[in-house]
Amino acid sequence: MAADIIAVYPGSFDPLTSGHVDIIQRGSRLFARIVVGILLNMDKSPLFTVSERVDIARSVFAAYTNVEVDTFDGLLVEYARSKGASVIVRGLRAISDFEYEMQMALMNHHLNPHVETVFMPPAEPYTYVSSRLVKEVVALGGSVHGLVPEVVEQRLREKRLARETLRA
Ligand SMILES: Nc1ncnc2c1ncn2[C@@H]1O[C@H](COP(=O)(O)OP(=O)(O)OP(=O)(O)O)[C@@H](O)[C@H]1O
Ligand SMILES: [Mg+2]
């Protein structure tokens, strides 16, 4: 039944941005439950540890009873199955996202045709927001106010201070 649909929203969330928050909020209205799945094995070296990223997402969504924050490794469709999820949520910001996202969706459908990928457009003010760009802007001393949750802005500030102290 549609009313019982559990969705998984996978990503690296390094860090969580306002674009991610918007997708999760909308997902929490669309689905019975949305599981934010933080990917464990990223090949790039992350800025935030997995447990920092989990803490951040849990604190931002503390008041949402149907948002779960979890970590996963391995095949996404297997993870979805383990969560009882029949939907994978992904955001589609620009044409540049399209090719990779389409390939992933088709491959996941091949691996498990019972799991549907649902694409969501970004909220208009966050169309250009990505974790990578947020990190770049902060590293160069720019402001990301409003583009990330306040707790993330604070933690980014702490990371930058820690790095500056190390360098001094
Ligand atoms: N601003 C945004 N609006 C809507 N969807 C988004 C936004 N940013 C990311 N997403 C989606 O969230 C999912 C998780 O993405 P991911 O963790 O890779 O974030 P990202 O911002 O793309 O980070 P990175 O820059 O490190 O790739 C993906 O489906 C991505 O398309
Ligand atoms: Mg990405």
GROMACS .gro file of C-alpha atoms and ligand atoms in nm:
model
  200
    1MET     CA    1   0.000   0.000   0.000
    2ALA     CA    2   0.126   0.346  -0.093
    3ALA     CA    3   0.057   0.475   0.259
    4ASP     CA    4   0.319   0.240   0.402
    5ILE     CA    5   0.605   0.321   0.169
    6ILE     CA    6   0.948   0.338   0.326
    7ALA     CA    7   1.211   0.533   0.132
    8VAL     CA    8   1.588   0.538   0.153
    9TYR     CA    9   1.777   0.858   0.074
   10PRO     CA   10   2.142   0.761   0.023
   11GLY     CA   11   2.442   0.990   0.000
   12SER     CA   12   2.767   1.094   0.156
   13PHE     CA   13   2.624   1.410   0.320
   14ASP     CA   14   2.974   1.549   0.379
   15PRO     CA   15   2.830   1.777   0.506
   16LEU     CA   16   2.450   1.791   0.512
   17THR     CA   17   2.332   2.096   0.313
   18SER     CA   18   2.005   2.288   0.304
   19GLY     CA   19   1.938   2.113  -0.028
   20HIS     CA   20   1.956   1.774   0.146
   21VAL     CA   21   1.742   1.901   0.435
   22ASP     CA   22   1.475   2.018   0.192
   23ILE     CA   23   1.464   1.680   0.014
   24ILE     CA   24   1.440   1.495   0.348
   25GLN     CA   25   1.160   1.723   0.472
   26ARG     CA   26   0.962   1.674   0.151
   27GLY     CA   27   1.032   1.299   0.164
   28SER     CA   28   0.905   1.283   0.520
   29ARG     CA   29   0.572   1.422   0.397
   30LEU     CA   30   0.555   1.185   0.100
   31PHE     CA   31   0.656   0.858   0.266
   32ALA     CA   32   0.562   0.673   0.583
   33ARG     CA   33   0.930   0.675   0.672
   34ILE     CA   34   1.247   0.809   0.516
   35VAL     CA   35   1.583   0.659   0.603
   36VAL     CA   36   1.882   0.886   0.546
   37GLY     CA   37   2.154   0.635   0.453
   38ILE     CA   38   2.503   0.773   0.502
   39LEU     CA   39   2.751   0.589   0.283
   40LEU     CA   40   3.041   0.443   0.479
   41ASN     CA   41   3.299   0.368   0.211
   42MET     CA   42   3.364   0.687   0.021
   43ASP     CA   43   3.687   0.681  -0.176
   44LYS     CA   44   3.748   1.054  -0.130
   45SER     CA   45   3.877   1.155   0.212
   46PRO     CA   46   3.583   1.314   0.392
   47LEU     CA   47   3.587   1.639   0.589
   48PHE     CA   48   3.345   1.505   0.851
   49THR     CA   49   3.371   1.158   1.002
   50VAL     CA   50   3.072   0.930   0.958
   51SER     CA   51   2.980   0.969   1.323
   52GLU     CA   52   2.994   1.349   1.293
   53ARG     CA   53   2.768   1.329   0.989
   54VAL     CA   54   2.526   1.100   1.172
   55ASP     CA   55   2.521   1.337   1.474
   56ILE     CA   56   2.452   1.637   1.251
   57ALA     CA   57   2.163   1.473   1.066
   58ARG     CA   58   2.013   1.333   1.387
   59SER     CA   59   2.021   1.673   1.553
   60VAL     CA   60   1.866   1.849   1.252
   61PHE     CA   61   1.584   1.592   1.231
   62ALA     CA   62   1.538   1.527   1.603
   63ALA     CA   63   1.176   1.648   1.587
   64TYR     CA   64   1.084   1.429   1.287
   65THR     CA   65   0.948   1.097   1.408
   66ASN     CA   66   0.953   0.938   1.061
   67VAL     CA   67   1.310   1.035   0.966
   68GLU     CA   68   1.575   0.779   1.051
   69VAL     CA   69   1.948   0.845   1.018
   70ASP     CA   70   2.159   0.537   0.951
   71THR     CA   71   2.481   0.427   0.779
   72PHE     CA   72   2.532   0.166   0.511
   73ASP     CA   73   2.790  -0.010   0.303
   74GLY     CA   74   2.765  -0.232  -0.002
   75LEU     CA   75   2.486  -0.258  -0.256
   76LEU     CA   76   2.220   0.008  -0.219
   77VAL     CA   77   1.935  -0.220  -0.328
   78GLU     CA   78   2.041  -0.472  -0.063
   79TYR     CA   79   2.042  -0.199   0.197
   80ALA     CA   80   1.696  -0.084   0.083
   81ARG     CA   81   1.571  -0.440   0.116
   82SER     CA   82   1.715  -0.468   0.467
   83LYS     CA   83   1.521  -0.154   0.562
   84GLY     CA   84   1.198  -0.274   0.404
   85ALA     CA   85   1.224   0.021   0.163
   86SER     CA   86   1.067   0.009  -0.183
   87VAL     CA   87   1.181   0.356  -0.289
   88ILE     CA   88   1.522   0.517  -0.336
   89VAL     CA   89   1.506   0.898  -0.327
   90ARG     CA   90   1.761   1.101  -0.521
   91GLY     CA   91   1.786   1.471  -0.597
   92LEU     CA   92   1.835   1.594  -0.952
   93ARG     CA   93   1.989   1.940  -0.956
   94ALA     CA   94   2.116   1.987  -1.306
   95ILE     CA   95   2.186   1.813  -1.634
   96SER     CA   96   2.526   1.728  -1.486
   97ASP     CA   97   2.356   1.503  -1.228
   98PHE     CA   98   2.140   1.338  -1.489
   99GLU     CA   99   2.369   1.089  -1.662
  100TYR     CA  100   2.511   0.935  -1.346
  101GLU     CA  101   2.177   0.930  -1.168
  102MET     CA  102   2.002   0.767  -1.464
  103GLN     CA  103   2.270   0.497  -1.488
  104MET     CA  104   2.245   0.427  -1.116
  105ALA     CA  105   1.867   0.412  -1.128
  106LEU     CA  106   1.869   0.172  -1.422
  107MET     CA  107   2.138  -0.047  -1.266
  108ASN     CA  108   1.950  -0.059  -0.937
  109HIS     CA  109   1.633  -0.146  -1.123
  110HIS     CA  110   1.821  -0.427  -1.297
  111LEU     CA  111   1.948  -0.553  -0.960
  112ASN     CA  112   1.609  -0.528  -0.792
  113PRO     CA  113   1.304  -0.434  -1.002
  114HIS     CA  114   1.091  -0.405  -0.687
  115VAL     CA  115   1.278  -0.095  -0.574
  116GLU     CA  116   1.180   0.227  -0.753
  117THR     CA  117   1.405   0.532  -0.781
  118VAL     CA  118   1.218   0.858  -0.726
  119PHE     CA  119   1.390   1.179  -0.839
  120MET     CA  120   1.309   1.506  -0.670
  121PRO     CA  121   1.392   1.848  -0.810
  122PRO     CA  122   1.581   2.077  -0.573
  123ALA     CA  123   1.408   2.369  -0.407
  124GLU     CA  124   1.484   2.668  -0.629
  125PRO     CA  125   1.726   2.848  -0.390
  126TYR     CA  126   1.939   2.534  -0.350
  127THR     CA  127   1.975   2.437  -0.715
  128TYR     CA  128   2.345   2.515  -0.711
  129VAL     CA  129   2.425   2.383  -0.361
  130SER     CA  130   2.649   2.079  -0.326
  131SER     CA  131   2.860   1.953  -0.034
  132ARG     CA  132   3.171   1.986  -0.249
  133LEU     CA  133   3.106   2.353  -0.328
  134VAL     CA  134   3.017   2.430   0.033
  135LYS     CA  135   3.352   2.288   0.146
  136GLU     CA  136   3.534   2.482  -0.126
  137VAL     CA  137   3.369   2.812  -0.035
  138VAL     CA  138   3.443   2.764   0.335
  139ALA     CA  139   3.806   2.668   0.267
  140LEU     CA  140   3.845   2.992   0.071
  141GLY     CA  141   3.693   3.196   0.353
  142GLY     CA  142   3.347   3.257   0.203
  143SER     CA  143   3.012   3.242   0.381
  144VAL     CA  144   2.772   2.950   0.339
  145HIS     CA  145   2.510   3.102   0.566
  146GLY     CA  146   2.165   2.970   0.473
  147LEU     CA  147   2.307   2.707   0.240
  148VAL     CA  148   2.368   2.461   0.526
  149PRO     CA  149   2.187   2.405   0.859
  150GLU     CA  150   2.317   2.622   1.145
  151VAL     CA  151   2.479   2.326   1.320
  152VAL     CA  152   2.681   2.257   1.003
  153GLU     CA  153   2.785   2.622   0.971
  154GLN     CA  154   2.907   2.609   1.332
  155ARG     CA  155   3.099   2.284   1.279
  156LEU     CA  156   3.257   2.412   0.959
  157ARG     CA  157   3.373   2.718   1.152
  158GLU     CA  158   3.524   2.493   1.421
  159LYS     CA  159   3.705   2.282   1.159
  160ARG     CA  160   3.849   2.591   0.997
  161LEU     CA  161   3.964   2.731   1.331
  162ALA     CA  162   4.123   2.398   1.423
  163ARG     CA  163   4.311   2.395   1.094
  164GLU     CA  164   4.423   2.755   1.133
  165THR     CA  165   4.546   2.680   1.486
  166LEU     CA  166   4.741   2.380   1.359
  167ARG     CA  167   4.901   2.589   1.088
  168ALA     CA  168   4.990   2.876   1.324
  169LIG     N1  169   2.090   2.111  -0.335
  169LIG     C1  170   2.034   1.993  -0.357
  169LIG     N2  171   1.906   1.983  -0.393
  169LIG     C2  172   1.850   1.863  -0.420
  169LIG     N3  173   1.916   1.745  -0.413
  169LIG     C3  174   2.043   1.748  -0.375
  169LIG     C4  175   2.110   1.871  -0.345
  169LIG     N4  176   2.238   1.842  -0.310
  169LIG     C5  177   2.250   1.708  -0.320
  169LIG     N5  178   2.135   1.652  -0.359
  169LIG     C6  179   2.110   1.510  -0.379
  169LIG     O1  180   2.133   1.443  -0.258
  169LIG     C7  181   2.180   1.310  -0.284
  169LIG     C8  182   2.303   1.284  -0.200
  169LIG     O2  183   2.405   1.357  -0.256
  169LIG     P1  184   2.551   1.376  -0.203
  169LIG     O3  185   2.569   1.326  -0.065
  169LIG     O4  186   2.645   1.332  -0.311
  169LIG     O5  187   2.551   1.535  -0.193
  169LIG     P2  188   2.627   1.636  -0.285
  169LIG     O6  189   2.587   1.772  -0.241
  169LIG     O7  190   2.609   1.600  -0.429
  169LIG     O8  191   2.776   1.608  -0.236
  169LIG     P3  192   2.911   1.602  -0.324
  169LIG     O9  193   2.933   1.743  -0.370
  169LIG    O10  194   3.013   1.554  -0.225
  169LIG    O11  195   2.884   1.503  -0.434
  169LIG     C9  196   2.200   1.302  -0.434
  169LIG    O12  197   2.085   1.243  -0.491
  169LIG    C10  198   2.207   1.448  -0.477
  169LIG    O13  199   2.161   1.466  -0.609
  170MG      MG  200   2.702   1.426  -0.514
   0.00000   0.00000   0.00000
